[in-house]
């Protein structure tokens, strides 16, 4: 039970270390990924999402008492299963996918601007907006085609760009240690693969 609580604690919260009064804040971040997946317009493929997460290092550069620019490096996973609903004439076509089980792993570099609405020594409440660049670093793509062959589909996009907005609540235990909760919503300019429309939050 204690192990479960500890794991959930690190998944749901971002921990800040080093002085909040200095120009630089370094944090360890982790969170689950909840995302919405649907077919591209004109298709009716069935997507089933898998458990996904995001962990990494967060760097905050304080411009003043109320504003911060943040960046960092994150390892992010997104997984899904899909049953394709193509209509085709030629049976056993080796180029038509039937179903797939895919996990995509990304290196993510965010650049966000945070503005504090409440900026007290112990408590901060802020809004954040920014962009995130995601680079595909590895994948497990097991796609079954109509001729029963199983191989990589080649559909995964090698890079993604998304707009991110969110709110955050930060509590400072001391001037060197704090914790924050920062849910955010992301809109991607394109899907994980070339035949998907996808959003993550």
Short mmCIF file of C-alpha atoms in Angstrom, two decimals:
data_model
loop_
_atom_site.label_atom_id
_atom_site.label_comp_id
_atom_site.label_asym_id
_atom_site.label_seq_id
_atom_site.Cartn_x
_atom_site.Cartn_y
_atom_site.Cartn_z
CA UNK A 1 0.00 0.00 0.00
CA UNK A 2 2.82 2.42 0.88
CA UNK A 3 4.54 1.61 -2.41
CA UNK A 4 1.35 2.37 -4.36
CA UNK A 5 0.91 5.71 -2.58
CA UNK A 6 4.54 6.63 -3.24
CA UNK A 7 4.25 5.78 -6.94
CA UNK A 8 1.02 7.79 -7.32
CA UNK A 9 2.63 10.71 -5.50
CA UNK A 10 5.47 10.96 -8.02
CA UNK A 11 3.16 10.34 -10.99
CA UNK A 12 0.72 13.10 -10.11
CA UNK A 13 3.01 15.83 -8.82
CA UNK A 14 6.06 17.79 -9.83
CA UNK A 15 8.68 18.31 -7.14
CA UNK A 16 10.76 21.46 -7.14
CA UNK A 17 14.27 21.61 -5.70
CA UNK A 18 16.70 24.48 -5.17
CA UNK A 19 15.85 27.93 -3.96
CA UNK A 20 12.67 29.58 -5.20
CA UNK A 21 14.32 32.96 -4.61
CA UNK A 22 17.09 32.27 -7.11
CA UNK A 23 16.92 32.77 -10.86
CA UNK A 24 16.88 29.03 -11.62
CA UNK A 25 14.51 26.32 -10.40
CA UNK A 26 15.15 22.66 -11.11
CA UNK A 27 12.33 20.12 -10.84
CA UNK A 28 11.61 16.43 -11.26
CA UNK A 29 8.30 15.93 -13.05
CA UNK A 30 6.04 12.98 -13.71
CA UNK A 31 2.46 12.50 -14.81
CA UNK A 32 0.10 10.12 -16.59
CA UNK A 33 -0.94 10.98 -20.16
CA UNK A 34 -4.68 11.08 -20.82
CA UNK A 35 -5.46 11.58 -24.46
CA UNK A 36 -8.26 11.58 -26.99
CA UNK A 37 -7.79 9.65 -30.23
CA UNK A 38 -10.07 9.54 -33.24
CA UNK A 39 -9.87 8.69 -36.91
CA UNK A 40 -9.02 11.17 -39.57
CA UNK A 41 -12.03 12.68 -41.33
CA UNK A 42 -13.82 10.17 -43.54
CA UNK A 43 -12.68 7.05 -41.64
CA UNK A 44 -14.13 5.02 -38.78
CA UNK A 45 -11.13 3.18 -37.33
CA UNK A 46 -11.53 1.92 -33.75
CA UNK A 47 -8.83 3.10 -31.32
CA UNK A 48 -8.20 1.70 -27.83
CA UNK A 49 -5.83 3.72 -25.66
CA UNK A 50 -3.14 2.17 -23.46
CA UNK A 51 -1.64 3.46 -20.19
CA UNK A 52 0.88 6.19 -20.97
CA UNK A 53 3.10 8.48 -18.92
CA UNK A 54 5.58 11.37 -19.01
CA UNK A 55 8.66 11.88 -16.79
CA UNK A 56 11.57 14.28 -16.93
CA UNK A 57 13.47 17.32 -15.71
CA UNK A 58 11.95 20.80 -15.57
CA UNK A 59 14.01 24.01 -15.61
CA UNK A 60 12.47 27.33 -14.63
CA UNK A 61 14.12 30.71 -15.30
CA UNK A 62 12.56 33.42 -13.12
CA UNK A 63 12.11 36.72 -14.94
CA UNK A 64 10.55 38.35 -11.89
CA UNK A 65 8.28 37.63 -8.96
CA UNK A 66 5.31 36.81 -11.19
CA UNK A 67 6.76 35.41 -14.41
CA UNK A 68 8.87 32.38 -15.33
CA UNK A 69 10.06 30.80 -18.56
CA UNK A 70 10.29 27.01 -18.33
CA UNK A 71 11.90 24.33 -20.43
CA UNK A 72 13.28 20.85 -19.81
CA UNK A 73 13.57 17.37 -21.22
CA UNK A 74 10.92 14.66 -20.89
CA UNK A 75 10.52 11.03 -21.82
CA UNK A 76 6.95 10.46 -22.94
CA UNK A 77 5.09 7.34 -24.04
CA UNK A 78 1.80 7.06 -25.91
CA UNK A 79 0.26 3.72 -26.80
CA UNK A 80 -2.86 2.52 -28.57
CA UNK A 81 -4.45 -0.39 -30.37
CA UNK A 82 -6.42 0.13 -33.56
CA UNK A 83 -8.77 -1.90 -35.72
CA UNK A 84 -8.78 -0.45 -39.23
CA UNK A 85 -12.08 -0.25 -41.11
CA UNK A 86 -10.92 0.07 -44.70
CA UNK A 87 -13.14 -0.94 -47.63
CA UNK A 88 -11.07 -2.58 -50.35
CA UNK A 89 -11.50 -4.79 -53.40
CA UNK A 90 -8.37 -6.96 -53.36
CA UNK A 91 -8.28 -9.54 -50.50
CA UNK A 92 -4.90 -10.33 -48.90
CA UNK A 93 -3.53 -6.94 -49.93
CA UNK A 94 -0.08 -6.59 -48.26
CA UNK A 95 -0.42 -2.79 -48.14
CA UNK A 96 -3.77 -2.59 -46.31
CA UNK A 97 -3.48 -2.75 -42.48
CA UNK A 98 -6.02 -4.82 -40.54
CA UNK A 99 -5.09 -3.96 -36.95
CA UNK A 100 -2.16 -2.64 -34.94
CA UNK A 101 -0.66 -2.52 -31.44
CA UNK A 102 1.57 0.55 -31.19
CA UNK A 103 3.66 2.24 -28.50
CA UNK A 104 5.54 5.43 -29.40
CA UNK A 105 8.28 6.89 -27.18
CA UNK A 106 9.26 10.54 -27.46
CA UNK A 107 11.85 13.00 -26.26
CA UNK A 108 9.90 16.18 -25.51
CA UNK A 109 11.28 19.70 -25.19
CA UNK A 110 8.72 22.22 -23.89
CA UNK A 111 9.02 26.01 -23.84
CA UNK A 112 6.38 27.65 -21.65
CA UNK A 113 5.65 31.01 -20.04
CA UNK A 114 4.16 30.99 -16.54
CA UNK A 115 2.39 33.99 -14.98
CA UNK A 116 1.67 33.98 -11.25
CA UNK A 117 -1.78 35.21 -10.22
CA UNK A 118 -0.93 34.52 -6.57
CA UNK A 119 2.73 34.87 -5.59
CA UNK A 120 3.09 34.39 -1.85
CA UNK A 121 6.16 32.93 -0.10
CA UNK A 122 4.39 29.63 0.62
CA UNK A 123 1.74 29.47 -2.09
CA UNK A 124 1.71 30.26 -5.81
CA UNK A 125 -1.09 29.97 -8.35
CA UNK A 126 -0.27 30.50 -12.02
CA UNK A 127 -1.30 30.12 -15.65
CA UNK A 128 1.02 28.67 -18.28
CA UNK A 129 1.10 28.68 -22.08
CA UNK A 130 3.69 27.36 -24.49
CA UNK A 131 4.75 24.95 -27.20
CA UNK A 132 6.17 21.42 -27.03
CA UNK A 133 8.42 19.75 -29.59
CA UNK A 134 8.28 15.92 -29.53
CA UNK A 135 10.84 13.75 -31.31
CA UNK A 136 10.19 10.03 -31.82
CA UNK A 137 13.13 8.12 -30.31
CA UNK A 138 11.79 4.56 -30.38
CA UNK A 139 8.61 2.63 -31.10
CA UNK A 140 7.02 -0.79 -30.93
CA UNK A 141 4.77 -0.99 -33.98
CA UNK A 142 3.19 -4.39 -34.60
CA UNK A 143 0.77 -3.92 -37.48
CA UNK A 144 -1.03 -6.87 -39.09
CA UNK A 145 -1.82 -6.46 -42.76
CA UNK A 146 -4.47 -8.18 -44.88
CA UNK A 147 -2.00 -10.79 -46.11
CA UNK A 148 -1.41 -11.74 -42.42
CA UNK A 149 2.11 -10.30 -42.34
CA UNK A 150 3.11 -8.47 -39.15
CA UNK A 151 5.53 -5.55 -39.45
CA UNK A 152 5.96 -1.87 -38.74
CA UNK A 153 3.35 0.22 -40.50
CA UNK A 154 5.68 3.14 -41.18
CA UNK A 155 2.81 5.49 -40.33
CA UNK A 156 4.35 7.09 -37.21
CA UNK A 157 5.35 10.73 -37.57
CA UNK A 158 8.98 11.31 -36.58
CA UNK A 159 8.25 14.67 -34.94
CA UNK A 160 5.25 16.44 -33.44
CA UNK A 161 4.49 20.00 -32.42
CA UNK A 162 1.81 20.92 -29.92
CA UNK A 163 0.39 23.97 -28.17
CA UNK A 164 0.05 23.67 -24.40
CA UNK A 165 -1.98 25.57 -21.83
CA UNK A 166 -2.55 24.89 -18.16
CA UNK A 167 -2.88 26.08 -14.60
CA UNK A 168 -0.63 25.32 -11.66
CA UNK A 169 -0.69 25.37 -7.87
CA UNK A 170 2.64 25.36 -6.06
CA UNK A 171 3.34 25.01 -2.33
CA UNK A 172 6.80 25.84 -0.99
CA UNK A 173 7.79 23.90 2.13
CA UNK A 174 10.99 25.93 2.45
CA UNK A 175 12.89 28.31 0.19
CA UNK A 176 14.68 25.26 -1.25
CA UNK A 177 11.91 22.68 -1.56
CA UNK A 178 8.38 22.73 -2.89
CA UNK A 179 5.77 20.76 -4.74
CA UNK A 180 3.32 21.68 -7.49
CA UNK A 181 0.31 20.27 -9.30
CA UNK A 182 0.07 21.38 -12.94
CA UNK A 183 -2.60 19.84 -15.16
CA UNK A 184 -2.38 21.02 -18.74
CA UNK A 185 -4.09 20.53 -22.08
CA UNK A 186 -2.27 20.06 -25.38
CA UNK A 187 -3.47 20.43 -28.96
CA UNK A 188 -1.31 18.71 -31.58
CA UNK A 189 -0.85 20.11 -35.07
CA UNK A 190 -0.98 16.53 -36.41
CA UNK A 191 -1.58 13.01 -35.13
CA UNK A 192 0.91 10.46 -33.83
CA UNK A 193 0.55 8.66 -37.13
CA UNK A 194 -0.36 9.99 -40.53
CA UNK A 195 -3.93 8.63 -40.49
CA UNK A 196 -4.96 9.81 -37.04
CA UNK A 197 -6.35 12.94 -35.47
CA UNK A 198 -5.11 13.07 -31.87
CA UNK A 199 -5.05 15.31 -28.80
CA UNK A 200 -3.29 14.85 -25.47
CA UNK A 201 -3.76 16.41 -22.10
#
